[in-house]
PDB file of C-alpha atoms and ligand atoms in Angstrom:
ATOM      1  CA  MET A   1     129.967 144.430  37.605  1.00  0.00           C
ATOM      2  CA  ASN A   2     126.475 142.692  38.412  1.00  0.00           C
ATOM      3  CA  ASP A   3     124.382 144.015  35.472  1.00  0.00           C
ATOM      4  CA  THR A   4     126.760 141.605  33.663  1.00  0.00           C
ATOM      5  CA  VAL A   5     124.602 138.574  35.176  1.00  0.00           C
ATOM      6  CA  ALA A   6     121.519 138.110  34.390  1.00  0.00           C
ATOM      7  CA  THR A   7     118.795 138.855  36.194  1.00  0.00           C
ATOM      8  CA  ALA A   8     117.097 135.020  36.276  1.00  0.00           C
ATOM      9  CA  ASP A   9     120.538 133.942  37.486  1.00  0.00           C
ATOM     10  CA  ARG A  10     120.287 136.087  40.282  1.00  0.00           C
ATOM     11  CA  SER A  11     116.615 134.972  41.737  1.00  0.00           C
ATOM     12  CA  ILE A  12     115.688 134.340  44.113  1.00  0.00           C
ATOM     13  CA  VAL A  13     112.754 133.406  46.590  1.00  0.00           C
ATOM     14  CA  VAL A  14     112.030 133.514  50.701  1.00  0.00           C
ATOM     15  CA  ILE A  15     109.690 131.964  52.331  1.00  0.00           C
ATOM     16  CA  GLU A  16     109.158 133.957  55.844  1.00  0.00           C
ATOM     17  CA  ASP A  17     105.828 134.428  56.964  1.00  0.00           C
ATOM     18  CA  GLU A  18     107.138 136.546  59.800  1.00  0.00           C
ATOM     19  CA  GLU A  19     106.729 140.336  57.686  1.00  0.00           C
ATOM     20  CA  ALA A  20     109.516 142.680  59.239  1.00  0.00           C
ATOM     21  CA  ILE A  21     112.336 139.982  58.735  1.00  0.00           C
ATOM     22  CA  ARG A  22     110.618 138.860  54.865  1.00  0.00           C
ATOM     23  CA  ASP A  23     110.973 142.921  54.115  1.00  0.00           C
ATOM     24  CA  VAL A  24     114.849 143.240  55.963  1.00  0.00           C
ATOM     25  CA  ILE A  25     116.101 139.220  53.297  1.00  0.00           C
ATOM     26  CA  GLU A  26     114.355 141.255  50.862  1.00  0.00           C
ATOM     27  CA  TRP A  27     116.490 144.209  51.294  1.00  0.00           C
ATOM     28  CA  ASN A  28     119.058 143.191  51.661  1.00  0.00           C
ATOM     29  CA  LEU A  29     119.342 140.413  48.967  1.00  0.00           C
ATOM     30  CA  GLN A  30     118.628 143.237  46.127  1.00  0.00           C
ATOM     31  CA  ARG A  31     120.481 145.809  47.471  1.00  0.00           C
ATOM     32  CA  GLU A  32     123.336 143.072  46.122  1.00  0.00           C
ATOM     33  CA  GLY A  33     121.560 142.583  43.194  1.00  0.00           C
ATOM     34  CA  PHE A  34     119.107 139.713  43.153  1.00  0.00           C
ATOM     35  CA  ASP A  35     115.353 139.282  42.096  1.00  0.00           C
ATOM     36  CA  VAL A  36     113.867 138.462  45.200  1.00  0.00           C
ATOM     37  CA  SER A  37     110.185 137.170  45.569  1.00  0.00           C
ATOM     38  CA  THR A  38     108.552 136.021  48.421  1.00  0.00           C
ATOM     39  CA  ALA A  39     106.092 134.082  49.992  1.00  0.00           C
ATOM     40  CA  ARG A  40     103.912 134.185  53.066  1.00  0.00           C
ATOM     41  CA  ASP A  41     102.973 130.572  53.925  1.00  0.00           C
ATOM     42  CA  GLY A  42     104.626 127.116  53.094  1.00  0.00           C
ATOM     43  CA  ARG A  43     101.715 126.110  50.681  1.00  0.00           C
ATOM     44  CA  ALA A  44     102.193 129.487  48.621  1.00  0.00           C
ATOM     45  CA  GLY A  45     105.763 129.483  48.634  1.00  0.00           C
ATOM     46  CA  LEU A  46     106.039 126.347  47.242  1.00  0.00           C
ATOM     47  CA  ASP A  47     103.770 127.553  44.684  1.00  0.00           C
ATOM     48  CA  LEU A  48     105.914 130.134  43.243  1.00  0.00           C
ATOM     49  CA  VAL A  49     109.286 128.087  43.914  1.00  0.00           C
ATOM     50  CA  ARG A  50     107.808 126.198  41.027  1.00  0.00           C
ATOM     51  CA  SER A  51     106.492 128.801  38.804  1.00  0.00           C
ATOM     52  CA  ALA A  52     109.797 131.354  39.051  1.00  0.00           C
ATOM     53  CA  ALA A  53     112.380 128.267  39.513  1.00  0.00           C
ATOM     54  CA  PRO A  54     114.792 130.434  41.068  1.00  0.00           C
ATOM     55  CA  GLN A  55     118.886 129.634  41.814  1.00  0.00           C
ATOM     56  CA  LEU A  56     118.063 129.944  45.213  1.00  0.00           C
ATOM     57  CA  VAL A  57     115.681 129.687  47.630  1.00  0.00           C
ATOM     58  CA  VAL A  58     115.295 131.577  51.382  1.00  0.00           C
ATOM     59  CA  LEU A  59     112.845 129.343  53.904  1.00  0.00           C
ATOM     60  CA  ASP A  60     112.286 129.729  57.043  1.00  0.00           C
ATOM     61  CA  LEU A  61     111.109 127.053  58.623  1.00  0.00           C
ATOM     62  CA  MET A  62     107.402 128.078  61.019  1.00  0.00           C
ATOM     63  CA  LEU A  63     105.915 128.926  58.401  1.00  0.00           C
ATOM     64  CA  PRO A  64     101.599 128.966  58.278  1.00  0.00           C
ATOM     65  CA  GLU A  65     100.229 126.016  55.923  1.00  0.00           C
ATOM     66  CA  LEU A  66     103.246 123.840  55.031  1.00  0.00           C
ATOM     67  CA  ASP A  67     106.361 124.414  57.133  1.00  0.00           C
ATOM     68  CA  GLY A  68     109.592 124.657  56.225  1.00  0.00           C
ATOM     69  CA  LEU A  69     110.699 120.891  56.167  1.00  0.00           C
ATOM     70  CA  ASP A  70     107.671 120.146  54.208  1.00  0.00           C
ATOM     71  CA  VAL A  71     108.488 122.346  51.544  1.00  0.00           C
ATOM     72  CA  CYS A  72     111.828 121.675  51.394  1.00  0.00           C
ATOM     73  CA  ARG A  73     110.900 117.434  50.830  1.00  0.00           C
ATOM     74  CA  ALA A  74     108.141 118.265  48.319  1.00  0.00           C
ATOM     75  CA  MET A  75     111.008 120.197  46.663  1.00  0.00           C
ATOM     76  CA  ARG A  76     113.358 116.929  47.348  1.00  0.00           C
ATOM     77  CA  ALA A  77     110.903 115.334  45.588  1.00  0.00           C
ATOM     78  CA  ASP A  78     110.019 116.955  42.147  1.00  0.00           C
ATOM     79  CA  ALA A  79     112.379 116.729  39.479  1.00  0.00           C
ATOM     80  CA  ALA A  80     112.129 120.687  38.735  1.00  0.00           C
ATOM     81  CA  MET A  81     112.446 121.479  42.093  1.00  0.00           C
ATOM     82  CA  ARG A  82     115.449 119.040  43.346  1.00  0.00           C
ATOM     83  CA  GLU A  83     118.437 121.034  42.690  1.00  0.00           C
ATOM     84  CA  ILE A  84     117.407 124.378  43.997  1.00  0.00           C
ATOM     85  CA  PRO A  85     120.137 124.998  46.597  1.00  0.00           C
ATOM     86  CA  VAL A  86     117.639 125.459  50.307  1.00  0.00           C
ATOM     87  CA  ILE A  87     119.151 128.057  53.226  1.00  0.00           C
ATOM     88  CA  MET A  88     116.754 127.197  56.087  1.00  0.00           C
ATOM     89  CA  LEU A  89     115.724 129.608  58.700  1.00  0.00           C
ATOM     90  CA  THR A  90     116.116 127.890  61.913  1.00  0.00           C
ATOM     91  CA  ALA A  91     115.329 129.056  66.169  1.00  0.00           C
ATOM     92  CA  LYS A  92     118.728 130.132  67.286  1.00  0.00           C
ATOM     93  CA  GLY A  93     120.196 127.105  68.502  1.00  0.00           C
ATOM     94  CA  ASP A  94     117.828 124.475  68.413  1.00  0.00           C
ATOM     95  CA  GLU A  95     119.931 121.674  67.497  1.00  0.00           C
ATOM     96  CA  SER A  96     117.328 119.634  66.262  1.00  0.00           C
ATOM     97  CA  ASP A  97     115.879 121.492  64.468  1.00  0.00           C
ATOM     98  CA  ILE A  98     118.883 122.228  62.546  1.00  0.00           C
ATOM     99  CA  VAL A  99     119.546 118.225  61.902  1.00  0.00           C
ATOM    100  CA  LEU A 100     116.095 117.826  60.494  1.00  0.00           C
ATOM    101  CA  GLY A 101     116.528 121.011  58.070  1.00  0.00           C
ATOM    102  CA  LEU A 102     119.685 119.654  56.695  1.00  0.00           C
ATOM    103  CA  GLY A 103     117.844 115.896  56.936  1.00  0.00           C
ATOM    104  CA  VAL A 104     115.331 116.588  53.981  1.00  0.00           C
ATOM    105  CA  GLY A 105     117.807 118.344  51.696  1.00  0.00           C
ATOM    106  CA  ALA A 106     119.104 121.913  53.587  1.00  0.00           C
ATOM    107  CA  ASP A 107     122.036 123.289  51.718  1.00  0.00           C
ATOM    108  CA  ASP A 108     122.612 125.366  55.018  1.00  0.00           C
ATOM    109  CA  TYR A 109     120.865 126.867  57.359  1.00  0.00           C
ATOM    110  CA  VAL A 110     120.925 130.176  59.361  1.00  0.00           C
ATOM    111  CA  SER A 111     119.838 130.529  62.357  1.00  0.00           C
ATOM    112  CA  LYS A 112     117.584 133.276  63.681  1.00  0.00           C
ATOM    113  CA  PRO A 113     118.890 136.072  64.775  1.00  0.00           C
ATOM    114  CA  PHE A 114     121.144 137.067  61.924  1.00  0.00           C
ATOM    115  CA  SER A 115     122.063 139.886  60.357  1.00  0.00           C
ATOM    116  CA  PRO A 116     121.613 139.746  57.378  1.00  0.00           C
ATOM    117  CA  LYS A 117     125.311 140.157  56.132  1.00  0.00           C
ATOM    118  CA  GLU A 118     125.867 136.809  57.283  1.00  0.00           C
ATOM    119  CA  LEU A 119     122.501 135.550  55.597  1.00  0.00           C
ATOM    120  CA  VAL A 120     123.617 137.480  52.007  1.00  0.00           C
ATOM    121  CA  ALA A 121     127.036 136.132  52.459  1.00  0.00           C
ATOM    122  CA  ARG A 122     125.751 132.468  53.264  1.00  0.00           C
ATOM    123  CA  VAL A 123     123.419 133.198  49.904  1.00  0.00           C
ATOM    124  CA  GLN A 124     126.489 133.077  47.810  1.00  0.00           C
ATOM    125  CA  ALA A 125     128.577 131.585  49.276  1.00  0.00           C
ATOM    126  CA  VAL A 126     125.639 128.476  48.738  1.00  0.00           C
ATOM    127  CA  LEU A 127     125.119 130.024  45.026  1.00  0.00           C
ATOM    128  CA  ARG A 128     128.578 129.515  44.242  1.00  0.00           C
ATOM    129  CA  ARG A 129     129.380 126.239  44.863  1.00  0.00           C
ATOM    130  CA  ASN A 130     126.596 124.724  43.357  1.00  0.00           C
ATOM    131  CA  ARG A 131     127.891 126.116  40.255  1.00  0.00           C
ATOM    132  CA  GLY A 132     129.277 124.018  38.360  1.00  0.00           C
ATOM    133  CA  SER A 133     127.743 121.414  38.652  1.00  0.00           C
ATOM    134  CA  VAL A 134     125.687 121.214  35.476  1.00  0.00           C
ATOM    135  CA  PRO A 135     124.532 117.983  34.531  1.00  0.00           C
ATOM    136  CA  ALA A 136     127.083 116.942  31.638  1.00  0.00           C
ATOM    137  CA  GLU A 137     125.070 116.440  28.888  1.00  0.00           C
ATOM    138  CA  GLU A 138     123.447 120.477  29.595  1.00  0.00           C
ATOM    139  CA  ASN A 139     126.625 122.049  28.889  1.00  0.00           C
ATOM    140  CA  GLY A 140     127.914 119.945  26.583  1.00  0.00           C
ATOM    141  CA  ALA A 141     130.846 117.818  28.927  1.00  0.00           C
ATOM    142  CA  ALA A 142     129.737 114.370  28.226  1.00  0.00           C
ATOM    143  CA  SER A 143     131.999 113.986  24.890  1.00  0.00           C
ATOM    144  CA  GLU A 144     134.936 114.486  26.882  1.00  0.00           C
ATOM    145  CA  PRO A 145     137.455 111.731  27.653  1.00  0.00           C
ATOM    146  CA  GLU A 146     137.406 110.669  31.246  1.00  0.00           C
ATOM    147  CA  ASP A 147     141.506 111.336  31.614  1.00  0.00           C
ATOM    148  CA  THR A 148     140.713 115.182  30.577  1.00  0.00           C
ATOM    149  CA  ALA A 149     137.193 115.545  32.295  1.00  0.00           C
ATOM    150  CA  ASP A 150     136.751 117.569  35.875  1.00  0.00           C
ATOM    151  CA  PRO A 151     137.695 115.239  38.544  1.00  0.00           C
ATOM    152  CA  ASP A 152     135.096 117.199  40.393  1.00  0.00           C
ATOM    153  CA  GLN A 153     132.392 115.514  37.973  1.00  0.00           C
ATOM    154  CA  ARG A 154     133.904 111.568  37.922  1.00  0.00           C
ATOM    155  CA  ARG A 155     132.424 109.131  38.587  1.00  0.00           C
ATOM    156  CA  VAL A 156     133.978 106.909  41.844  1.00  0.00           C
ATOM    157  CA  GLU A 157     132.743 103.591  43.096  1.00  0.00           C
ATOM    158  CA  LEU A 158     133.733 101.376  45.845  1.00  0.00           C
ATOM    159  CA  GLY A 159     132.249  98.392  47.895  1.00  0.00           C
ATOM    160  CA  GLY A 160     129.125  98.307  45.537  1.00  0.00           C
ATOM    161  CA  VAL A 161     128.187 102.298  45.920  1.00  0.00           C
ATOM    162  CA  ILE A 162     129.140 104.532  42.701  1.00  0.00           C
ATOM    163  CA  VAL A 163     128.652 108.125  42.645  1.00  0.00           C
ATOM    164  CA  ASP A 164     128.366 109.980  39.155  1.00  0.00           C
ATOM    165  CA  PRO A 165     128.468 113.831  39.660  1.00  0.00           C
ATOM    166  CA  ALA A 166     127.884 114.621  36.277  1.00  0.00           C
ATOM    167  CA  ARG A 167     124.284 112.997  36.556  1.00  0.00           C
ATOM    168  CA  HIS A 168     123.689 113.656  39.951  1.00  0.00           C
ATOM    169  CA  GLU A 169     123.412 109.673  40.854  1.00  0.00           C
ATOM    170  CA  VAL A 170     124.403 107.865  43.563  1.00  0.00           C
ATOM    171  CA  LEU A 171     124.062 103.912  43.061  1.00  0.00           C
ATOM    172  CA  VAL A 172     124.061 101.426  46.016  1.00  0.00           C
ATOM    173  CA  ASP A 173     124.244  97.790  44.009  1.00  0.00           C
ATOM    174  CA  GLY A 174     123.042  99.575  41.366  1.00  0.00           C
ATOM    175  CA  VAL A 175     119.618 101.013  43.343  1.00  0.00           C
ATOM    176  CA  ASP A 176     119.564 104.649  42.522  1.00  0.00           C
ATOM    177  CA  VAL A 177     119.664 106.335  45.813  1.00  0.00           C
ATOM    178  CA  ARG A 178     118.168 110.174  46.397  1.00  0.00           C
ATOM    179  CA  LEU A 179     121.047 112.050  48.195  1.00  0.00           C
ATOM    180  CA  THR A 180     121.037 115.771  48.327  1.00  0.00           C
ATOM    181  CA  ARG A 181     123.943 118.091  46.574  1.00  0.00           C
ATOM    182  CA  THR A 182     125.382 118.133  49.539  1.00  0.00           C
ATOM    183  CA  GLU A 183     125.431 115.006  50.848  1.00  0.00           C
ATOM    184  CA  LEU A 184     126.503 113.400  47.232  1.00  0.00           C
ATOM    185  CA  ARG A 185     129.722 116.124  47.458  1.00  0.00           C
ATOM    186  CA  LEU A 186     130.594 114.843  50.509  1.00  0.00           C
ATOM    187  CA  LEU A 187     130.058 110.658  49.834  1.00  0.00           C
ATOM    188  CA  HIS A 188     132.121 111.751  46.451  1.00  0.00           C
ATOM    189  CA  ALA A 189     134.711 113.432  47.950  1.00  0.00           C
ATOM    190  CA  LEU A 190     135.590 110.393  50.838  1.00  0.00           C
ATOM    191  CA  LEU A 191     134.893 107.472  47.903  1.00  0.00           C
ATOM    192  CA  ARG A 192     137.962 109.571  45.499  1.00  0.00           C
ATOM    193  CA  SER A 193     140.502 108.820  47.843  1.00  0.00           C
ATOM    194  CA  PRO A 194     139.521 105.661  49.009  1.00  0.00           C
ATOM    195  CA  GLY A 195     141.363 104.877  52.551  1.00  0.00           C
ATOM    196  CA  ARG A 196     142.548 108.671  52.866  1.00  0.00           C
ATOM    197  CA  VAL A 197     141.580 109.755  56.200  1.00  0.00           C
ATOM    198  CA  PHE A 198     139.428 113.760  56.036  1.00  0.00           C
ATOM    199  CA  SER A 199     139.407 115.862  59.100  1.00  0.00           C
ATOM    200  CA  ARG A 200     136.360 117.254  59.624  1.00  0.00           C
ATOM    201  CA  GLU A 201     137.695 120.708  58.694  1.00  0.00           C
ATOM    202  CA  GLN A 202     139.227 119.244  55.833  1.00  0.00           C
ATOM    203  CA  LEU A 203     135.389 118.188  54.617  1.00  0.00           C
ATOM    204  CA  VAL A 204     133.847 121.805  55.109  1.00  0.00           C
ATOM    205  CA  VAL A 205     135.842 123.185  52.874  1.00  0.00           C
ATOM    206  CA  ARG A 206     135.555 119.978  50.487  1.00  0.00           C
ATOM    207  CA  VAL A 207     132.020 120.079  50.574  1.00  0.00           C
ATOM    208  CA  MET A 208     131.011 123.789  51.128  1.00  0.00           C
ATOM    209  CA  GLY A 209     133.858 125.427  49.389  1.00  0.00           C
ATOM    210  CA  ASP A 210     135.373 128.151  51.682  1.00  0.00           C
ATOM    211  CA  ASN A 211     132.454 128.976  53.740  1.00  0.00           C
ATOM    212  CA  ALA A 212     134.029 130.080  57.397  1.00  0.00           C
ATOM    213  CA  TRP A 213     130.312 129.696  58.596  1.00  0.00           C
ATOM    214  CA  VAL A 214     130.007 125.987  58.147  1.00  0.00           C
ATOM    215  CA  THR A 215     130.538 123.759  61.367  1.00  0.00           C
ATOM    216  CA  ASP A 216     131.993 120.465  61.807  1.00  0.00           C
ATOM    217  CA  ARG A 217     128.853 119.497  63.432  1.00  0.00           C
ATOM    218  CA  THR A 218     127.648 120.239  59.657  1.00  0.00           C
ATOM    219  CA  ILE A 219     129.326 118.149  58.324  1.00  0.00           C
ATOM    220  CA  ASP A 220     128.849 114.969  60.811  1.00  0.00           C
ATOM    221  CA  VAL A 221     124.797 115.889  60.555  1.00  0.00           C
ATOM    222  CA  HIS A 222     125.704 114.668  56.422  1.00  0.00           C
ATOM    223  CA  VAL A 223     127.072 112.125  56.828  1.00  0.00           C
ATOM    224  CA  ARG A 224     124.656 110.584  59.393  1.00  0.00           C
ATOM    225  CA  ALA A 225     121.988 111.216  56.429  1.00  0.00           C
ATOM    226  CA  VAL A 226     124.473 109.710  53.957  1.00  0.00           C
ATOM    227  CA  ARG A 227     125.205 106.577  55.754  1.00  0.00           C
ATOM    228  CA  ARG A 228     121.151 105.957  56.795  1.00  0.00           C
ATOM    229  CA  LYS A 229     120.830 106.532  52.936  1.00  0.00           C
ATOM    230  CA  LEU A 230     123.399 103.712  51.948  1.00  0.00           C
ATOM    231  CA  ASP A 231     121.669 101.614  54.425  1.00  0.00           C
ATOM    232  CA  THR A 232     123.363  98.258  53.988  1.00  0.00           C
ATOM    233  CA  HIS A 233     126.252  99.931  52.597  1.00  0.00           C
ATOM    234  CA  ALA A 234     126.593 102.365  55.446  1.00  0.00           C
ATOM    235  CA  GLU A 235     130.002 101.275  56.698  1.00  0.00           C
ATOM    236  CA  VAL A 236     132.422 101.987  53.336  1.00  0.00           C
ATOM    237  CA  VAL A 237     131.915 105.373  55.328  1.00  0.00           C
ATOM    238  CA  GLU A 238     134.286 104.684  58.324  1.00  0.00           C
ATOM    239  CA  THR A 239     134.292 107.252  61.334  1.00  0.00           C
ATOM    240  CA  ILE A 240     138.620 107.434  61.983  1.00  0.00           C
ATOM    241  CA  ARG A 241     137.476 108.383  66.417  1.00  0.00           C
ATOM    242  CA  GLY A 242     139.089 111.402  67.229  1.00  0.00           C
ATOM    243  CA  VAL A 243     139.955 112.510  63.384  1.00  0.00           C
ATOM    244  CA  GLY A 244     137.268 112.705  60.824  1.00  0.00           C
ATOM    245  CA  TYR A 245     136.256 110.077  58.393  1.00  0.00           C
ATOM    246  CA  ARG A 246     137.252 108.112  55.445  1.00  0.00           C
ATOM    247  CA  ALA A 247     136.158 105.679  52.116  1.00  0.00           C
ATOM    248  CA  ARG A 248     136.923 101.726  52.544  1.00  0.00           C
ATOM    249  CA  ASP A 249     135.851  98.938  50.697  1.00  0.00           C
ATOM    250  CA  PRO A 250     133.575  97.063  53.695  1.00  0.00           C
ATOM    251  CA  ARG A 251     134.986  93.803  51.610  1.00  0.00           C
ATOM    252  CA  ASP A 252     138.403  94.368  51.778  1.00  0.00           C
TER     253      ASP A 252
HETATM  254 CA1   CA B 301     108.191 131.552  61.036  1.00  0.00          CA
END
């Protein structure tokens, strides 16, 4: 079945300095049909991502030369690498690492020690939910009339905040604000239904896909990041205590 998928569509870069862990990840991903290339420090890893343009990056947090946070930041600041999903490997139970990792634009994280099966499942989940988010001008959907367009790609606007998933664009009072893919998805899900209260579980499903490993806590971290980036418009995303979140126009 994997033979029907082009190798280029299954390419993954693994950046991990511990040889034993790197080998385990490489072996398990290759067994699932992925084309894996590896690097053992952050600088070499960043160069490899730039040249290989993989479908996904598995990125250890603690790395020589350039740590995982710096690698992720550099990727998100570079138009050629901005869209490549990143799964961060963090130390077990270290919540500050998780918060930092998601804050610099990682799409998901796996805490060490992890089972290879879990990592492979996460990789597949992230690739699944990133499929179909190709910019409209690249998949020819740009000319489709508004009412038949994919609702997941529809441009929404509330309280001076515009989210345009097809263009991967967020405008706050006309100013371009850079959100990670996951943050954009979260904000879009809320703004599509202004006033509607979403539980964290509902947002997990809408934003992360059907991924049983993602915790409610992850949504809180993403909401915090979204609010920080919306700055003066942070109140567009309102916390409903004990329930979850909703979008509202602060001027109403
Ligand atoms: Ca390490």
